[in-house]
Each structure stands twice: as C-alpha cells, then as structure tokens.
Amino acid sequence: MALAQPRDLEQYLALGKRRHNELCRQKRIFNARNRIIGGDAEAWDVQVHDQKIKEATEKARHETFAAEMRQNDKITCILEGRERRDKRSLCKAINDFQQHFQRPETRREFDLSDPLALRKDLPARQSDNDIRNTVSGMQRFMGEDLNFCERKKFQEEQNREWSLQQQREWEKARAHQRCAEDLYLKTRLQFDERAKHLQNLESATRKAVCTAVKEFNKSQATESLERKIREKKQEQEDNLAEISNLLRGDLLSENPHQAASSFGPHRVVPDRWKGMTQEQLEQIRLVQKQQVQEKLVVVSHLSSLQRLQEEERQGDMDWDRRSIQTARAALLRERWQQRQQRDLRRALDCSNLGLAKEQRAQKKYMEEVCTNQPTEDYFTQFNTQSR
C-alpha cells in the first residue's frame, strides 16, 4: 500500500474544496426561484465579505513588510557604525606598526633612494678581476686591461706560431693534391680502357640482339600469315557449310517435321507449323467416320467399347514413349554441344598459355638488355667528360 505524502494530501484538499465550491455554485445557478426573481444576494454578500478579507490580509502583509524594513534599517545603521569604528582602529594599528617596525632604513630597496649612497659606494673599478665589473656595467673593454704589455707580447708570439703552422699545413695540402692528381690520372686511364672494352661489348651485343629480333620478327610474320590463311580458309568452309545447311534446312525447304514439339508428337510449334497434310486430313476423316460407326453400335456391342478403350490406352502409351525419346535426344544433343565447347575452350587456353610464355621470355630478354645499357652509358659519359 502506497504512503500518502503531504503534497498528495494538499492536492486532495484543494480538489475537495474546488468540488464543494462548484456544487454550491450549481445550487445557486440552477435554483429556479432566485434565477427568475432577481440577482443572487447571497453570492454578492459572499463576494463582498471575501473582498474585505482580502483587503485586510493585504493591509496586514504590508504592515508586516514595513516593520521588517524598519528593523532591517536599524540593523544596517548599527553595522555601518561598527564597520567605521573597526576601520579607524585598523588604520591606527597600521600606522603604529609602520612607525615602529617599517622604517625607511630597514627597507630592502633603501639603497636606491639613500641620499648618502655616493659617500658609501666603492670605486667603479678596483682591478681586472673585480666581480662587480659585469658586461652591463661597461667598465672594462677589450684592450683596456691593466696587463696590456704582457698580453701584447703573448699575442705576437701566438701569431708567429700560427703563421708557421699555416705554412706547414699549406705544404702538406699541396703534397696531398699532387698525389690526388696522379691517382686521378691513373683512374681516368683505367676508366677509358674499361669504357672502350664495354663499348665493344655493347656493339657486339646490339648486333646479336638485332639479329635475334630480326629472326623472331620474321618467324612471327610467317606464323601470322599462316594463321590468317588458315582462319580465312576456315571462315570460307564455315560460310559454305552455313549456306548448305540453310539450303537443305527445314526452314527453306518447309519440312513439316520441323513443327514437331518436344512436349509430344500430338503438339506442334505455332511459328514453324505449315499446316496439315492431306494424309493427316484423310486420317482425321477416317477416324471421325470410325467414331461415328462405333458410337452407333456402342449400345449393342459392348465388346467394341472395350476394344476402343484398349486402342486409346495403346495410343496414349505410344505418345508417352515418343515424348520421352524426343526429350532424351534433346538432352544428348545438349551434352554433346557442351563437350564440344569445353574442348574448344581447353584448346584456346593452351594456345594462350603458350603465347604468354613466349611474351614473358621476350620481355625478360629485353629487360636484361636494358639493364646493361645504363652502365655502358655511364662509362661513355665519364670518358667524354675526361676528354
């Protein structure tokens, strides 16, 4: 069971009060006597009483607010007076502290504003190693030191040593340069001989490559010519076979057997059927005559009825056998065509594989020839520059 919260109780009380007011209002409105005679005096009295209560409540609220404001003003005045007294006491305490403990002589930066600083200060420069002579002080410059004579003599001795060392290094560099020139001449002669040898090899290789390419192109041209002749001959034979098949085919010769359907001998293909033959028409008429005669004597001859049923059953069996044979023949022909296509595709794949191998071999040979050529070009260029 759920517990009732204070908020729920307030809602229930407000709802009950609203329902009571609505019932009272309905009683006043739906009262026929009061509605016919005149206005609702009771309702007016209630409204006047409510208005007076509202005004009294508003007046009491304003008086309460005014009393609270007066009380707050008094508290504010008291707090402001206390704050002024505290501030005055704090300022007095600070002044006393500064007079006793923060005199000008005890400040850290008093030396910057000391009127007797020049009398107390030391000279700007006492010696060359004075720690007070910093870079920013600009009290000691190059050449203005106290040991000028000794420093000048040391510098002259140092310059003489440097000159001798420079002469020795210059002679050593000239000796290294002569050795390097001799080594360069020997290396250039070796490179010239090597380039000449490689050039001879290149000319021989190019001749061999040209001969091989010429033979290969000749064989390719011969094979291409023979292949074109075979293809042309095969195309002519295929054209003659196609013409012969069209002339002897069922379409131009209007063979009535071409209209036979694969679903049974009793059905025909509409777009190939050329009409019924005279034999078929005579057979139909003969069958019709037999059916008429049989139907005339069907009552008297029950045995003839059995014979007709047996013949009909035999005819159905014949039709079924013929349809099965036709479907089997079509399936065998389709399998034969698939085998022919598979053999043709296998032969084509073998020929393509052979051509791919020949192309890879030719490409590999050409790449080997091309990789040898940059080295030869490098030695040729180096020989040209040396000359």
Protein backbone atom coordinates (compact mmCIF):
# COMPACT_ATOMS: atom_id res chain seq x y z
CA MET A 1 0.00 0.00 0.00
CA ALA A 2 1.41 3.39 -1.02
CA LEU A 3 2.01 6.03 1.69
CA ALA A 4 0.28 9.42 1.36
CA GLN A 5 2.71 12.30 1.00
CA PRO A 6 1.98 15.85 2.27
CA ARG A 7 1.86 17.08 -1.29
CA ASP A 8 -0.77 14.45 -2.15
CA LEU A 9 -2.88 15.50 0.88
CA GLU A 10 -2.75 19.14 -0.19
CA GLN A 11 -3.88 18.17 -3.70
CA TYR A 12 -6.76 16.10 -2.30
CA LEU A 13 -7.86 19.00 -0.03
CA ALA A 14 -7.70 21.50 -2.89
CA LEU A 15 -9.67 19.15 -5.12
CA GLY A 16 -12.34 18.62 -2.44
CA LYS A 17 -12.61 22.36 -1.83
CA ARG A 18 -12.99 23.00 -5.56
CA ARG A 19 -15.70 20.34 -5.82
CA HIS A 20 -17.61 21.87 -2.83
CA ASN A 21 -17.46 25.35 -4.37
CA GLU A 22 -18.68 24.00 -7.69
CA LEU A 23 -21.66 22.25 -6.01
CA CYS A 24 -22.58 25.45 -4.15
CA ARG A 25 -22.35 27.41 -7.40
CA GLN A 26 -24.58 24.91 -9.21
CA LYS A 27 -27.16 25.16 -6.43
CA ARG A 28 -27.24 28.93 -6.80
CA ILE A 29 -27.34 28.92 -10.59
CA PHE A 30 -29.85 26.14 -11.07
CA ASN A 31 -32.21 27.48 -8.38
CA ALA A 32 -35.29 28.49 -10.46
CA ARG A 33 -36.69 30.87 -7.84
CA ASN A 34 -33.61 33.03 -7.49
CA ARG A 35 -32.93 32.95 -11.26
CA ILE A 36 -36.48 34.22 -12.08
CA ILE A 37 -36.96 36.87 -9.31
CA GLY A 38 -33.61 38.73 -9.48
CA GLY A 39 -29.91 38.64 -8.60
CA ASP A 40 -28.16 36.32 -6.15
CA ALA A 41 -27.84 38.43 -2.97
CA GLU A 42 -26.12 35.68 -1.04
CA ALA A 43 -23.42 35.38 -3.65
CA TRP A 44 -22.93 39.14 -3.60
CA ASP A 45 -22.58 39.16 0.16
CA VAL A 46 -20.08 36.38 0.00
CA GLN A 47 -18.11 38.29 -2.63
CA VAL A 48 -18.12 41.46 -0.54
CA HIS A 49 -17.03 39.52 2.55
CA ASP A 50 -14.22 37.86 0.58
CA GLN A 51 -13.07 41.21 -0.78
CA LYS A 52 -12.91 42.70 2.75
CA ILE A 53 -10.95 39.72 3.99
CA LYS A 54 -8.58 40.08 1.07
CA GLU A 55 -8.05 43.79 1.74
CA ALA A 56 -7.44 43.17 5.44
CA THR A 57 -4.96 40.43 4.62
CA GLU A 58 -3.12 42.68 2.14
CA LYS A 59 -3.01 45.54 4.71
CA ALA A 60 -1.60 43.23 7.37
CA ARG A 61 1.02 41.94 4.93
CA HIS A 62 2.11 45.50 4.05
CA GLU A 63 2.36 46.42 7.74
CA THR A 64 4.48 43.34 8.37
CA PHE A 65 6.79 44.28 5.47
CA ALA A 66 7.08 47.85 6.82
CA ALA A 67 8.01 46.60 10.29
CA GLU A 68 10.64 44.27 8.81
CA MET A 69 12.06 47.15 6.75
CA ARG A 70 12.36 49.37 9.81
CA GLN A 71 14.07 46.58 11.71
CA ASN A 72 16.50 46.00 8.81
CA ASP A 73 17.29 49.74 8.62
CA LYS A 74 18.20 49.79 12.31
CA ILE A 75 20.43 46.74 11.92
CA THR A 76 22.10 48.33 8.88
CA CYS A 77 22.87 51.55 10.79
CA ILE A 78 24.37 49.58 13.67
CA LEU A 79 26.55 47.51 11.31
CA GLU A 80 27.78 50.59 9.42
CA GLY A 81 28.81 52.29 12.69
CA ARG A 82 30.64 49.16 13.81
CA GLU A 83 32.42 48.96 10.41
CA ARG A 84 33.58 52.58 10.66
CA ARG A 85 34.97 52.01 14.17
CA ASP A 86 36.79 48.84 13.03
CA LYS A 87 38.29 50.62 10.01
CA ARG A 88 39.50 53.51 12.18
CA SER A 89 41.10 51.11 14.64
CA LEU A 90 42.78 49.16 11.81
CA CYS A 91 44.26 52.30 10.23
CA LYS A 92 45.64 53.40 13.62
CA ALA A 93 47.21 49.96 14.20
CA ILE A 94 48.83 50.02 10.72
CA ASN A 95 50.34 53.46 11.28
CA ASP A 96 51.76 52.40 14.64
CA PHE A 97 53.28 49.25 13.10
CA GLN A 98 54.88 51.23 10.24
CA GLN A 99 56.39 53.79 12.64
CA HIS A 100 57.92 51.11 14.88
CA PHE A 101 58.81 48.22 12.52
CA GLN A 102 58.85 49.57 8.87
CA ARG A 103 61.24 52.50 8.95
CA PRO A 104 62.93 53.68 5.70
CA GLU A 105 66.35 52.40 6.83
CA THR A 106 65.07 48.79 7.12
CA ARG A 107 63.61 48.56 3.63
CA ARG A 108 65.27 46.30 1.06
CA GLU A 109 65.34 48.98 -1.71
CA PHE A 110 66.50 51.81 0.58
CA ASP A 111 69.91 51.81 -1.10
CA LEU A 112 68.28 53.07 -4.32
CA SER A 113 66.99 56.24 -2.65
CA ASP A 114 69.65 56.71 0.04
CA PRO A 115 70.89 60.37 -0.01
CA LEU A 116 74.34 59.22 1.28
CA ALA A 117 74.76 56.42 -1.31
CA LEU A 118 77.65 58.13 -3.19
CA ARG A 119 79.68 58.56 0.01
CA LYS A 120 79.20 54.91 0.97
CA ASP A 121 79.78 53.39 -2.53
CA LEU A 122 83.14 51.87 -3.73
CA PRO A 123 85.05 52.97 -6.88
CA ALA A 124 83.75 51.70 -10.26
CA ARG A 125 86.87 49.57 -10.95
CA GLN A 126 89.44 48.28 -8.49
CA SER A 127 91.11 45.55 -10.64
CA ASP A 128 90.62 43.49 -13.83
CA ASN A 129 89.14 40.58 -11.88
CA ASP A 130 86.62 42.65 -9.94
CA ILE A 131 83.35 40.68 -9.70
CA ARG A 132 81.36 43.92 -9.89
CA ASN A 133 82.60 44.65 -13.45
CA THR A 134 79.85 42.87 -15.35
CA VAL A 135 79.08 43.16 -19.05
CA SER A 136 76.17 45.54 -18.47
CA GLY A 137 78.38 47.84 -16.32
CA MET A 138 80.68 48.67 -19.30
CA GLN A 139 83.71 49.33 -17.04
CA ARG A 140 86.22 47.05 -18.82
CA PHE A 141 86.65 46.81 -22.64
CA MET A 142 88.96 44.86 -24.94
CA GLY A 143 92.47 46.38 -24.88
CA GLU A 144 91.95 48.46 -21.74
CA ASP A 145 93.13 45.89 -19.19
CA LEU A 146 95.99 46.55 -16.76
CA ASN A 147 98.15 43.74 -18.28
CA PHE A 148 98.31 45.32 -21.74
CA CYS A 149 102.06 44.88 -22.36
CA GLU A 150 102.24 41.22 -21.36
CA ARG A 151 99.10 40.49 -23.36
CA LYS A 152 100.51 42.20 -26.48
CA LYS A 153 103.78 40.22 -26.30
CA PHE A 154 101.83 36.94 -25.91
CA GLN A 155 99.68 37.78 -28.91
CA GLU A 156 102.75 38.45 -31.13
CA GLU A 157 104.23 35.06 -30.17
CA GLN A 158 100.91 33.39 -30.85
CA ASN A 159 100.65 35.00 -34.31
CA ARG A 160 104.15 33.75 -35.21
CA GLU A 161 103.25 30.20 -34.21
CA TRP A 162 100.07 30.39 -36.23
CA SER A 163 101.96 31.58 -39.34
CA LEU A 164 104.44 28.68 -39.10
CA GLN A 165 101.63 26.19 -38.59
CA GLN A 166 99.76 27.62 -41.61
CA GLN A 167 102.88 27.23 -43.82
CA ARG A 168 103.30 23.61 -42.77
CA GLU A 169 99.62 22.85 -43.47
CA TRP A 170 99.86 24.56 -46.89
CA GLU A 171 102.85 22.41 -47.91
CA LYS A 172 101.11 19.27 -46.72
CA ALA A 173 97.95 20.20 -48.67
CA ARG A 174 99.97 20.75 -51.87
CA ALA A 175 101.62 17.31 -51.45
CA HIS A 176 98.15 15.68 -50.99
CA GLN A 177 96.85 17.49 -54.05
CA ARG A 178 99.74 16.23 -56.22
CA CYS A 179 99.07 12.65 -55.03
CA ALA A 180 95.39 13.03 -55.74
CA GLU A 181 96.07 14.34 -59.28
CA ASP A 182 98.36 11.38 -60.03
CA LEU A 183 95.74 8.96 -58.71
CA TYR A 184 93.06 10.70 -60.78
CA LEU A 185 95.11 10.35 -63.98
CA LYS A 186 95.67 6.63 -63.34
CA THR A 187 91.96 6.09 -62.56
CA ARG A 188 90.89 8.01 -65.66
CA LEU A 189 93.12 5.88 -67.89
CA GLN A 190 91.63 2.73 -66.34
CA PHE A 191 88.11 4.05 -66.87
CA ASP A 192 88.92 4.87 -70.51
CA GLU A 193 90.14 1.34 -71.15
CA ARG A 194 87.11 -0.11 -69.37
CA ALA A 195 84.73 2.13 -71.32
CA LYS A 196 86.36 1.11 -74.61
CA HIS A 197 86.01 -2.56 -73.72
CA LEU A 198 82.36 -2.08 -72.68
CA GLN A 199 81.65 -0.16 -75.87
CA ASN A 200 82.96 -3.06 -77.95
CA LEU A 201 80.84 -5.47 -75.91
CA GLU A 202 77.80 -3.19 -76.39
CA SER A 203 78.22 -3.09 -80.17
CA ALA A 204 78.56 -6.88 -80.29
CA THR A 205 75.53 -7.34 -78.05
CA ARG A 206 73.46 -4.94 -80.13
CA LYS A 207 74.34 -6.81 -83.30
CA ALA A 208 73.33 -10.10 -81.67
CA VAL A 209 70.10 -8.57 -80.35
CA CYS A 210 69.23 -7.09 -83.74
CA THR A 211 69.86 -10.44 -85.43
CA ALA A 212 67.71 -12.28 -82.87
CA VAL A 213 64.93 -9.70 -83.10
CA LYS A 214 65.01 -9.86 -86.89
CA GLU A 215 64.72 -13.66 -86.86
CA PHE A 216 61.99 -13.52 -84.25
CA ASN A 217 60.02 -10.93 -86.23
CA LYS A 218 60.43 -12.97 -89.39
CA SER A 219 59.10 -16.11 -87.64
CA GLN A 220 56.25 -14.10 -86.12
CA ALA A 221 55.32 -12.67 -89.53
CA THR A 222 55.39 -16.17 -91.08
CA GLU A 223 53.21 -17.60 -88.31
CA SER A 224 50.80 -14.64 -88.55
CA LEU A 225 50.49 -15.12 -92.33
CA GLU A 226 49.88 -18.86 -91.96
CA ARG A 227 47.35 -18.23 -89.18
CA LYS A 228 45.47 -15.68 -91.32
CA ILE A 229 45.41 -18.13 -94.25
CA ARG A 230 44.04 -20.90 -92.00
CA GLU A 231 41.46 -18.55 -90.50
CA LYS A 232 40.36 -17.37 -93.94
CA LYS A 233 40.10 -20.95 -95.19
CA GLN A 234 38.16 -21.99 -92.08
CA GLU A 235 35.85 -18.99 -92.49
CA GLN A 236 35.15 -19.93 -96.12
CA GLU A 237 34.42 -23.52 -95.12
CA ASP A 238 32.11 -22.31 -92.34
CA ASN A 239 30.29 -19.99 -94.76
CA LEU A 240 29.83 -22.80 -97.31
CA ALA A 241 28.59 -25.12 -94.56
CA GLU A 242 26.17 -22.47 -93.32
CA ILE A 243 24.83 -21.83 -96.83
CA SER A 244 24.46 -25.57 -97.43
CA ASN A 245 22.66 -26.03 -94.10
CA LEU A 246 20.31 -23.16 -94.90
CA LEU A 247 19.52 -24.53 -98.36
CA ARG A 248 18.99 -28.06 -97.04
CA GLY A 249 17.46 -26.99 -93.77
CA ASP A 250 13.89 -27.36 -92.67
CA LEU A 251 13.19 -23.61 -92.76
CA LEU A 252 13.65 -23.02 -96.51
CA SER A 253 12.57 -26.50 -97.56
CA GLU A 254 9.43 -26.16 -95.37
CA ASN A 255 9.85 -29.59 -93.88
CA PRO A 256 6.67 -30.43 -91.97
CA HIS A 257 8.68 -32.39 -89.38
CA GLN A 258 10.26 -29.14 -88.05
CA ALA A 259 6.93 -28.20 -86.46
CA ALA A 260 7.11 -31.25 -84.13
CA SER A 261 7.19 -30.18 -80.48
CA SER A 262 9.40 -31.67 -77.78
CA PHE A 263 6.37 -31.96 -75.46
CA GLY A 264 4.81 -34.74 -77.56
CA PRO A 265 4.01 -35.78 -81.13
CA HIS A 266 0.42 -34.56 -80.74
CA ARG A 267 1.67 -30.95 -80.27
CA VAL A 268 3.29 -28.55 -82.79
CA VAL A 269 5.30 -25.31 -82.68
CA PRO A 270 3.00 -22.50 -83.91
CA ASP A 271 5.70 -20.38 -85.61
CA ARG A 272 7.00 -23.42 -87.62
CA TRP A 273 3.76 -25.19 -88.49
CA LYS A 274 2.96 -25.08 -92.21
CA GLY A 275 -0.48 -26.64 -91.99
CA MET A 276 -1.86 -30.18 -92.04
CA THR A 277 -1.00 -32.56 -94.87
CA GLN A 278 -3.53 -34.44 -96.95
CA GLU A 279 -2.66 -37.72 -95.25
CA GLN A 280 -3.37 -36.18 -91.84
CA LEU A 281 -6.66 -34.78 -93.08
CA GLU A 282 -7.68 -38.17 -94.59
CA GLN A 283 -6.69 -39.92 -91.39
CA ILE A 284 -8.78 -37.48 -89.33
CA ARG A 285 -11.80 -38.01 -91.57
CA LEU A 286 -11.35 -41.78 -91.41
CA VAL A 287 -11.11 -41.64 -87.60
CA GLN A 288 -14.23 -39.49 -87.46
CA LYS A 289 -16.15 -42.00 -89.59
CA GLN A 290 -14.97 -44.84 -87.38
CA GLN A 291 -16.01 -42.92 -84.27
CA VAL A 292 -19.49 -42.33 -85.76
CA GLN A 293 -19.90 -46.02 -86.60
CA GLU A 294 -18.63 -47.08 -83.22
CA LYS A 295 -20.95 -44.72 -81.41
CA LEU A 296 -23.92 -46.08 -83.43
CA VAL A 297 -23.28 -49.64 -82.34
CA VAL A 298 -22.00 -48.85 -78.82
CA VAL A 299 -25.23 -49.98 -77.17
CA SER A 300 -25.43 -53.32 -78.90
CA HIS A 301 -21.79 -54.17 -78.93
CA LEU A 302 -20.13 -53.83 -75.53
CA SER A 303 -17.09 -55.67 -76.76
CA SER A 304 -16.40 -52.93 -79.28
CA LEU A 305 -16.32 -50.44 -76.34
CA GLN A 306 -13.60 -52.43 -74.64
CA ARG A 307 -11.64 -52.52 -77.89
CA LEU A 308 -11.86 -48.76 -78.18
CA GLN A 309 -10.59 -48.30 -74.62
CA GLU A 310 -7.69 -50.64 -75.32
CA GLU A 311 -6.76 -48.78 -78.50
CA GLU A 312 -6.95 -45.45 -76.68
CA ARG A 313 -4.66 -46.73 -73.95
CA GLN A 314 -2.20 -48.04 -76.56
CA GLY A 315 -2.27 -44.64 -78.30
CA ASP A 316 -1.52 -42.84 -75.02
CA MET A 317 1.37 -45.16 -74.34
CA ASP A 318 2.75 -44.52 -77.85
CA TRP A 319 2.53 -40.75 -77.33
CA ASP A 320 4.30 -41.00 -73.97
CA ARG A 321 7.09 -43.16 -75.42
CA ARG A 322 7.63 -40.76 -78.31
CA SER A 323 7.81 -37.72 -75.97
CA ILE A 324 10.37 -39.48 -73.74
CA GLN A 325 12.52 -40.39 -76.77
CA THR A 326 12.39 -36.81 -78.06
CA ALA A 327 13.41 -35.35 -74.68
CA ARG A 328 16.26 -37.87 -74.37
CA ALA A 329 17.54 -36.98 -77.84
CA ALA A 330 17.47 -33.25 -76.98
CA LEU A 331 19.39 -33.89 -73.74
CA LEU A 332 22.05 -35.96 -75.56
CA ARG A 333 22.49 -33.24 -78.17
CA GLU A 334 22.90 -30.58 -75.46
CA ARG A 335 25.56 -32.66 -73.68
CA TRP A 336 27.42 -33.16 -76.98
CA GLN A 337 27.43 -29.40 -77.59
CA GLN A 338 28.77 -28.78 -74.06
CA ARG A 339 31.61 -31.27 -74.63
CA GLN A 340 32.49 -29.58 -77.93
CA GLN A 341 32.57 -26.15 -76.24
CA ARG A 342 34.71 -27.48 -73.37
CA ASP A 343 37.26 -28.99 -75.79
CA LEU A 344 37.37 -25.77 -77.81
CA ARG A 345 37.92 -23.71 -74.65
CA ARG A 346 40.70 -26.05 -73.47
CA ALA A 347 42.49 -25.74 -76.82
CA LEU A 348 42.17 -21.93 -76.70
CA ASP A 349 43.59 -21.85 -73.14
CA CYS A 350 46.59 -23.95 -74.22
CA SER A 351 47.33 -21.60 -77.14
CA ASN A 352 47.01 -18.54 -74.87
CA LEU A 353 49.36 -20.11 -72.31
CA GLY A 354 51.99 -20.74 -75.00
CA LEU A 355 51.73 -17.16 -76.26
CA ALA A 356 52.03 -15.83 -72.66
CA LYS A 357 55.21 -17.86 -72.09
CA GLU A 358 56.74 -16.54 -75.32
CA GLN A 359 55.87 -12.95 -74.35
CA ARG A 360 57.37 -13.34 -70.84
CA ALA A 361 60.57 -14.78 -72.30
CA GLN A 362 60.85 -11.91 -74.80
CA LYS A 363 60.15 -9.31 -72.05
CA LYS A 364 62.79 -10.86 -69.75
CA TYR A 365 65.36 -10.81 -72.58
CA MET A 366 64.61 -7.13 -73.36
CA GLU A 367 64.87 -6.19 -69.64
CA GLU A 368 68.31 -7.83 -69.42
CA VAL A 369 69.46 -5.87 -72.46
CA CYS A 370 68.09 -2.61 -70.98
CA THR A 371 69.78 -3.15 -67.57
CA ASN A 372 73.20 -3.49 -69.24
CA GLN A 373 72.79 -0.29 -71.24
CA PRO A 374 72.86 2.31 -68.29
CA THR A 375 76.31 1.07 -67.13
CA GLU A 376 77.67 1.47 -70.63
CA ASP A 377 76.13 4.96 -70.92
CA TYR A 378 77.77 5.92 -67.59
CA PHE A 379 81.25 4.91 -68.75
CA THR A 380 80.69 6.63 -72.11
CA GLN A 381 79.65 9.86 -70.33
CA PHE A 382 82.63 9.66 -67.94
CA ASN A 383 85.00 9.16 -70.91
CA THR A 384 83.51 12.22 -72.65
CA GLN A 385 83.93 14.39 -69.55
CA SER A 386 87.53 13.24 -69.04
CA ARG A 387 88.41 14.12 -72.63
